[in-house]
mmCIF file of C-alpha atoms in Angstrom:
data_model
loop_
_atom_site.group_PDB
_atom_site.id
_atom_site.type_symbol
_atom_site.label_atom_id
_atom_site.label_comp_id
_atom_site.label_asym_id
_atom_site.label_seq_id
_atom_site.Cartn_x
_atom_site.Cartn_y
_atom_site.Cartn_z
ATOM 1 C CA MET M 9 60.935 39.512 31.741
ATOM 2 C CA THR M 10 60.556 42.189 29.104
ATOM 3 C CA GLY M 11 59.675 45.145 31.296
ATOM 4 C CA ASP M 12 56.481 46.446 32.805
ATOM 5 C CA ASN M 13 53.659 46.478 30.264
ATOM 6 C CA SER M 14 50.956 47.080 32.872
ATOM 7 C CA GLU M 15 50.314 50.620 31.586
ATOM 8 C CA GLN M 16 49.661 49.276 28.094
ATOM 9 C CA ARG M 17 47.446 46.528 29.497
ATOM 10 C CA ASP M 18 45.343 49.043 31.411
ATOM 11 C CA PHE M 19 45.140 51.444 28.465
ATOM 12 C CA TRP M 20 44.052 48.853 25.922
ATOM 13 C CA SER M 21 41.664 47.110 28.311
ATOM 14 C CA ASP M 22 40.011 50.023 30.106
ATOM 15 C CA ALA M 23 40.588 53.212 28.070
ATOM 16 C CA ALA M 24 41.096 52.581 24.351
ATOM 17 C CA GLY M 25 39.781 49.028 24.181
ATOM 18 C CA PRO M 26 36.088 49.733 24.893
ATOM 19 C CA LYS M 27 36.101 52.491 22.254
ATOM 20 C CA TRP M 28 37.613 50.164 19.655
ATOM 21 C CA VAL M 29 34.936 47.620 20.575
ATOM 22 C CA GLU M 30 32.214 50.230 20.104
ATOM 23 C CA MET M 31 33.687 51.409 16.791
ATOM 24 C CA GLN M 32 34.713 47.961 15.553
ATOM 25 C CA VAL M 33 32.794 48.102 12.270
ATOM 26 C CA GLN M 34 34.181 51.521 11.348
ATOM 27 C CA MET M 35 37.741 50.663 12.362
ATOM 28 C CA ASP M 36 37.694 47.358 10.471
ATOM 29 C CA GLN M 37 36.610 49.181 7.319
ATOM 30 C CA LEU M 38 39.140 51.973 7.798
ATOM 31 C CA MET M 39 42.080 49.614 8.295
ATOM 32 C CA GLN M 40 41.170 46.899 5.770
ATOM 33 C CA PRO M 41 43.544 48.341 3.120
ATOM 34 C CA VAL M 42 46.413 47.842 5.581
ATOM 35 C CA LEU M 43 45.432 44.203 6.072
ATOM 36 C CA ASP M 44 45.149 43.703 2.311
ATOM 37 C CA ALA M 45 48.690 45.000 1.903
ATOM 38 C CA LEU M 46 49.884 42.830 4.783
ATOM 39 C CA TRP M 47 48.436 39.660 3.245
ATOM 40 C CA SER M 48 50.140 40.387 -0.066
ATOM 41 C CA ARG M 49 53.474 40.268 1.764
ATOM 42 C CA ALA M 50 52.893 37.628 4.445
ATOM 43 C CA GLY M 51 52.516 34.702 2.030
ATOM 44 C CA LEU M 52 50.303 32.649 4.343
ATOM 45 C CA GLN M 53 49.599 29.145 3.050
ATOM 46 C CA PRO M 54 46.980 26.462 3.771
ATOM 47 C CA GLY M 55 47.984 24.248 6.666
ATOM 48 C CA GLN M 56 50.174 26.775 8.460
ATOM 49 C CA ASN M 57 50.007 27.426 12.188
ATOM 50 C CA VAL M 58 50.027 31.229 12.628
ATOM 51 C CA LEU M 59 50.396 33.649 15.538
ATOM 52 C CA ASP M 60 48.584 36.992 15.216
ATOM 53 C CA VAL M 61 50.253 39.519 17.543
ATOM 54 C CA GLY M 62 47.890 42.214 18.809
ATOM 55 C CA SER M 63 44.798 40.545 17.390
ATOM 56 C CA GLY M 64 42.456 43.192 18.811
ATOM 57 C CA THR M 65 38.788 42.658 17.990
ATOM 58 C CA GLY M 66 39.537 39.769 15.632
ATOM 59 C CA ALA M 67 39.512 41.058 12.052
ATOM 60 C CA SER M 68 43.091 40.026 11.275
ATOM 61 C CA THR M 69 42.710 36.658 12.998
ATOM 62 C CA LEU M 70 39.575 35.790 11.031
ATOM 63 C CA GLN M 71 41.135 36.719 7.700
ATOM 64 C CA ALA M 72 44.354 34.860 8.484
ATOM 65 C CA ALA M 73 42.295 31.769 9.304
ATOM 66 C CA GLU M 74 40.703 31.919 5.854
ATOM 67 C CA LEU M 75 44.133 32.117 4.243
ATOM 68 C CA VAL M 76 45.525 29.056 6.068
ATOM 69 C CA ALA M 77 42.427 26.891 5.562
ATOM 70 C CA PRO M 78 42.107 24.030 5.105
ATOM 71 C CA GLY M 79 44.192 22.435 7.816
ATOM 72 C CA GLY M 80 45.730 25.566 9.279
ATOM 73 C CA SER M 81 45.183 27.352 12.562
ATOM 74 C CA VAL M 82 45.562 30.874 13.926
ATOM 75 C CA THR M 83 46.218 31.937 17.508
ATOM 76 C CA GLY M 84 45.222 35.533 18.122
ATOM 77 C CA ALA M 85 46.951 37.069 21.127
ATOM 78 C CA ASP M 86 46.211 40.446 22.673
ATOM 79 C CA ILE M 87 46.761 42.262 25.953
ATOM 80 C CA SER M 88 43.275 43.853 26.001
ATOM 81 C CA ASP M 89 40.533 41.915 27.759
ATOM 82 C CA SER M 90 37.757 44.098 26.295
ATOM 83 C CA MET M 91 38.936 43.685 22.707
ATOM 84 C CA THR M 92 39.637 39.980 23.157
ATOM 85 C CA ALA M 93 36.120 39.464 24.532
ATOM 86 C CA LEU M 94 34.635 40.811 21.295
ATOM 87 C CA ALA M 95 37.098 38.767 19.242
ATOM 88 C CA ARG M 96 35.942 35.621 21.055
ATOM 89 C CA THR M 97 32.351 36.390 20.073
ATOM 90 C CA ARG M 98 33.293 37.051 16.448
ATOM 91 C CA THR M 99 35.374 33.868 16.131
ATOM 92 C CA ALA M 100 33.182 31.510 18.167
ATOM 93 C CA ASP M 101 31.948 29.572 15.128
ATOM 94 C CA HIS M 102 35.272 29.424 13.289
ATOM 95 C CA ASN M 103 37.332 26.258 13.380
ATOM 96 C CA GLY M 104 41.060 26.653 13.576
ATOM 97 C CA VAL M 105 40.935 29.896 15.582
ATOM 98 C CA SER M 106 41.980 30.278 19.205
ATOM 99 C CA LEU M 107 42.353 33.454 21.220
ATOM 100 C CA LEU M 108 44.771 34.178 24.014
ATOM 101 C CA LEU M 109 44.555 37.038 26.496
ATOM 102 C CA ALA M 110 48.261 37.514 27.082
ATOM 103 C CA ASP M 111 51.249 39.794 26.757
ATOM 104 C CA VAL M 112 53.026 38.358 23.737
ATOM 105 C CA ALA M 113 56.245 39.990 24.928
ATOM 106 C CA GLU M 114 56.577 37.505 27.770
ATOM 107 C CA HIS M 115 54.038 34.712 27.286
ATOM 108 C CA ARG M 116 55.756 31.336 27.121
ATOM 109 C CA PHE M 117 54.550 29.824 23.877
ATOM 110 C CA PRO M 118 55.636 26.278 23.011
ATOM 111 C CA ALA M 119 59.014 26.480 21.300
ATOM 112 C CA ALA M 120 59.110 26.336 17.492
ATOM 113 C CA SER M 121 55.320 26.069 17.234
ATOM 114 C CA PHE M 122 54.379 28.716 14.636
ATOM 115 C CA ASP M 123 55.009 28.555 10.894
ATOM 116 C CA ALA M 124 54.367 32.310 10.545
ATOM 117 C CA VAL M 125 53.749 35.361 12.719
ATOM 118 C CA ILE M 126 51.735 38.360 11.544
ATOM 119 C CA SER M 127 50.701 41.654 13.107
ATOM 120 C CA ARG M 128 48.817 44.767 12.079
ATOM 121 C CA PHE M 129 49.926 47.594 14.361
ATOM 122 C CA GLY M 130 50.513 45.252 17.312
ATOM 123 C CA VAL M 131 54.269 45.353 17.863
ATOM 124 C CA MET M 132 54.994 49.018 18.616
ATOM 125 C CA PHE M 133 53.893 48.897 22.253
ATOM 126 C CA PHE M 134 56.481 46.632 23.891
ATOM 127 C CA ALA M 135 58.276 47.968 26.954
ATOM 128 C CA ASP M 136 61.383 46.032 25.850
ATOM 129 C CA SER M 137 61.230 45.399 22.109
ATOM 130 C CA ASP M 138 64.498 43.444 21.934
ATOM 131 C CA ALA M 139 63.336 40.903 24.494
ATOM 132 C CA ALA M 140 59.814 40.806 23.077
ATOM 133 C CA PHE M 141 61.052 39.932 19.593
ATOM 134 C CA ALA M 142 63.380 37.311 21.042
ATOM 135 C CA ASN M 143 60.385 35.738 22.781
ATOM 136 C CA ILE M 144 58.351 35.796 19.570
ATOM 137 C CA ARG M 145 61.244 34.280 17.603
ATOM 138 C CA ALA M 146 61.521 31.418 20.092
ATOM 139 C CA SER M 147 57.910 30.496 19.310
ATOM 140 C CA MET M 148 58.623 30.213 15.569
ATOM 141 C CA VAL M 149 59.757 27.288 13.470
ATOM 142 C CA PRO M 150 63.310 27.991 12.248
ATOM 143 C CA GLY M 151 63.076 29.843 8.951
ATOM 144 C CA ALA M 152 59.489 30.960 9.561
ATOM 145 C CA GLN M 153 58.546 34.482 8.516
ATOM 146 C CA LEU M 154 57.456 37.387 10.673
ATOM 147 C CA CYS M 155 55.426 40.010 8.794
ATOM 148 C CA PHE M 156 54.020 43.131 10.410
ATOM 149 C CA ALA M 157 52.704 46.608 9.657
ATOM 150 C CA ALA M 158 53.746 49.703 11.630
ATOM 151 C CA TRP M 159 53.044 53.387 11.140
ATOM 152 C CA ALA M 160 55.835 55.250 9.319
ATOM 153 C CA GLN M 161 56.703 58.941 9.757
ATOM 154 C CA ILE M 162 54.220 61.122 11.659
ATOM 155 C CA PRO M 163 53.848 63.936 9.068
ATOM 156 C CA ASP M 164 52.837 61.393 6.423
ATOM 157 C CA ASN M 165 49.848 60.100 8.389
ATOM 158 C CA PRO M 166 46.925 62.551 8.432
ATOM 159 C CA TRP M 167 44.780 60.126 10.433
ATOM 160 C CA PHE M 168 46.846 61.500 13.319
ATOM 161 C CA THR M 169 48.082 64.897 12.136
ATOM 162 C CA LEU M 170 44.778 66.174 10.743
ATOM 163 C CA ALA M 171 42.895 65.257 13.904
ATOM 164 C CA ALA M 172 45.482 66.967 16.106
ATOM 165 C CA SER M 173 45.728 70.130 13.995
ATOM 166 C CA VAL M 174 41.953 70.564 13.729
ATOM 167 C CA ALA M 175 41.299 69.977 17.432
ATOM 168 C CA LYS M 176 44.131 72.137 18.787
ATOM 169 C CA PRO M 177 42.627 75.632 18.079
ATOM 170 C CA ILE M 178 39.357 74.527 19.681
ATOM 171 C CA THR M 179 40.502 72.518 22.692
ATOM 172 C CA GLY M 180 44.053 73.695 23.226
ATOM 173 C CA ALA M 181 47.023 71.382 22.952
ATOM 174 C CA PRO M 182 47.272 68.373 25.283
ATOM 175 C CA PRO M 183 50.726 67.371 26.564
ATOM 176 C CA ARG M 184 52.841 66.099 23.689
ATOM 177 C CA PRO M 185 53.641 62.397 24.063
ATOM 178 C CA ASP M 186 57.123 61.028 23.541
ATOM 179 C CA PRO M 187 56.962 59.479 20.048
ATOM 180 C CA ASP M 188 59.815 57.124 20.933
ATOM 181 C CA ALA M 189 57.940 55.657 23.888
ATOM 182 C CA PRO M 190 55.781 52.562 23.298
ATOM 183 C CA GLY M 191 53.003 53.808 21.055
ATOM 184 C CA PRO M 192 51.803 54.142 17.451
ATOM 185 C CA PHE M 193 54.961 55.778 16.087
ATOM 186 C CA ALA M 194 57.622 54.002 18.113
ATOM 187 C CA PHE M 195 58.673 52.094 14.959
ATOM 188 C CA ARG M 196 58.607 55.024 12.537
ATOM 189 C CA ASP M 197 62.427 54.870 12.145
ATOM 190 C CA PRO M 198 63.411 51.876 9.973
ATOM 191 C CA GLU M 199 66.883 51.729 11.531
ATOM 192 C CA ARG M 200 65.356 51.358 14.966
ATOM 193 C CA VAL M 201 63.083 48.573 13.733
ATOM 194 C CA HIS M 202 66.039 46.806 12.148
ATOM 195 C CA GLY M 203 67.981 47.081 15.386
ATOM 196 C CA HIS M 204 65.221 45.585 17.520
ATOM 197 C CA LEU M 205 64.720 42.678 15.133
ATOM 198 C CA THR M 206 68.444 41.977 14.937
ATOM 199 C CA ALA M 207 68.703 42.031 18.721
ATOM 200 C CA GLY M 208 65.752 39.636 18.851
ATOM 201 C CA GLY M 209 67.602 37.146 16.670
ATOM 202 C CA PHE M 210 65.888 37.718 13.329
ATOM 203 C CA SER M 211 67.614 37.780 9.948
ATOM 204 C CA ASP M 212 66.777 38.615 6.322
ATOM 205 C CA ILE M 213 65.075 41.791 7.556
ATOM 206 C CA ARG M 214 63.275 43.802 4.903
ATOM 207 C CA ILE M 215 61.410 47.066 5.474
ATOM 208 C CA GLU M 216 59.207 48.481 2.737
ATOM 209 C CA THR M 217 57.478 51.817 3.230
ATOM 210 C CA ALA M 218 54.254 51.982 1.245
ATOM 211 C CA ASP M 219 51.570 54.591 0.636
ATOM 212 C CA ILE M 220 48.135 53.240 1.521
ATOM 213 C CA LEU M 221 44.682 54.808 1.261
ATOM 214 C CA LEU M 222 42.612 54.112 4.369
ATOM 215 C CA ASP M 223 38.928 53.461 3.660
ATOM 216 C CA GLY M 224 37.051 56.254 5.422
ATOM 217 C CA GLY M 225 33.616 55.279 4.152
ATOM 218 C CA ASP M 226 31.258 57.716 2.445
ATOM 219 C CA ASP M 227 30.295 60.277 5.073
ATOM 220 C CA PRO M 228 32.809 62.797 6.483
ATOM 221 C CA ARG M 229 30.641 63.292 9.559
ATOM 222 C CA VAL M 230 30.708 59.598 10.399
ATOM 223 C CA LEU M 231 34.481 59.475 10.016
ATOM 224 C CA ALA M 232 34.822 62.664 12.070
ATOM 225 C CA GLU M 233 32.797 61.025 14.842
ATOM 226 C CA THR M 234 35.153 58.039 14.757
ATOM 227 C CA MET M 235 38.166 60.363 14.996
ATOM 228 C CA CYS M 236 36.595 62.031 18.043
ATOM 229 C CA ARG M 237 36.399 58.638 19.748
ATOM 230 C CA ILE M 238 39.781 57.181 18.755
ATOM 231 C CA GLY M 239 43.077 58.993 18.242
ATOM 232 C CA PRO M 240 44.469 62.502 18.798
ATOM 233 C CA ALA M 241 41.130 64.306 18.596
ATOM 234 C CA GLU M 242 39.789 62.103 21.384
ATOM 235 C CA VAL M 243 42.914 62.820 23.455
ATOM 236 C CA ALA M 244 42.465 66.573 22.963
ATOM 237 C CA LEU M 245 38.777 66.441 23.909
ATOM 238 C CA ARG M 246 39.460 64.361 26.989
ATOM 239 C CA PHE M 247 42.341 66.560 28.126
ATOM 240 C CA ALA M 248 40.203 69.691 27.718
ATOM 241 C CA GLU M 249 37.298 68.042 29.568
ATOM 242 C CA ALA M 250 35.266 69.250 26.610
ATOM 243 C CA ASP M 251 31.549 69.859 26.871
ATOM 244 C CA THR M 252 29.018 68.865 24.222
ATOM 245 C CA ARG M 253 29.344 72.172 22.390
ATOM 246 C CA THR M 254 33.119 71.836 22.106
ATOM 247 C CA GLU M 255 32.840 68.232 20.969
ATOM 248 C CA ARG M 256 30.419 69.312 18.260
ATOM 249 C CA ALA M 257 32.763 72.080 17.143
ATOM 250 C CA VAL M 258 35.669 69.652 16.775
ATOM 251 C CA ARG M 259 33.510 67.111 14.963
ATOM 252 C CA ASP M 260 32.182 69.723 12.540
ATOM 253 C CA ALA M 261 35.672 71.089 11.856
ATOM 254 C CA LEU M 262 36.990 67.587 11.197
ATOM 255 C CA ALA M 263 34.131 66.791 8.829
ATOM 256 C CA THR M 264 34.920 69.943 6.847
ATOM 257 C CA ALA M 265 38.647 69.137 6.723
ATOM 258 C CA LEU M 266 37.956 65.563 5.626
ATOM 259 C CA ASP M 267 36.205 66.799 2.486
ATOM 260 C CA ALA M 268 39.692 67.171 1.006
ATOM 261 C CA TYR M 269 39.958 63.376 0.914
ATOM 262 C CA THR M 270 36.717 62.750 -0.993
ATOM 263 C CA THR M 271 37.170 60.609 -4.118
ATOM 264 C CA PRO M 272 34.689 58.946 -6.490
ATOM 265 C CA GLU M 273 35.095 55.800 -4.355
ATOM 266 C CA GLY M 274 34.479 57.622 -1.057
ATOM 267 C CA LEU M 275 36.750 59.060 1.606
ATOM 268 C CA ARG M 276 40.310 57.836 1.193
ATOM 269 C CA VAL M 277 42.797 59.010 3.822
ATOM 270 C CA PRO M 278 46.488 58.726 2.863
ATOM 271 C CA ALA M 279 48.735 56.721 5.169
ATOM 272 C CA SER M 280 52.408 55.812 5.174
ATOM 273 C CA ILE M 281 53.051 52.315 6.516
ATOM 274 C CA HIS M 282 56.162 50.225 7.088
ATOM 275 C CA PHE M 283 55.677 46.611 6.029
ATOM 276 C CA VAL M 284 58.381 44.536 7.680
ATOM 277 C CA THR M 285 59.389 40.958 7.017
ATOM 278 C CA ALA M 286 62.073 38.934 8.789
ATOM 279 C CA ARG M 287 63.087 35.316 9.261
ATOM 280 C CA ALA M 288 63.423 33.395 12.510
#
């Protein structure tokens, strides 16, 4: 066993999951540049059998299936029942796609069954990362590649820092989470990532930190609304038990702050992402 992931299961099924389902279109657009960068490094090929760790509402699974067609298949696995339910709807008419509601950290996949494993922001939430990676490695064909994206250093990611700094004067500061606990920034330290992968039995570990521009769409108010539903601004509003007036104040302040990221192509929010590859 890899440790108790029940808290993560409850959070992603009952708390965060329904909001991601509601905001699926916006979140897919926002995070597409991360997937584009992931595909450029994953090297997926037609005919491969792929595991997508933390498949969420299905965007990464669908795109991976296109990359391994014809003849390939993708298994999307996620701990969230609400997000997986939407993913099932989105992938219902796609051959070569299967979805699994499971904790990848401890699910017993058939040994040596995957030619590649990919993940966009799905591997930072394990209660026991060493054991989880060992379990993932056991599911991979020897020599197969793992490729995943994880958030890098906190100050370099305004999707989080801007939302927190704008909300704080209005709502007050919620309790500060432990960044080393399972969560978005648990893999911000490359040495820690390297250690977990080594303990899990991986080799040829490479960690590249890249600057990415998240696609925030065209309207700062729409993006501000998204940030008030998902992320630090939502946490601050929930902790403060904010009323409608306070929610509006935070949303308006975020929309104003987001103007700084307006470009001729639309809102582009800088992000710093670790892209990690390793061999089973």
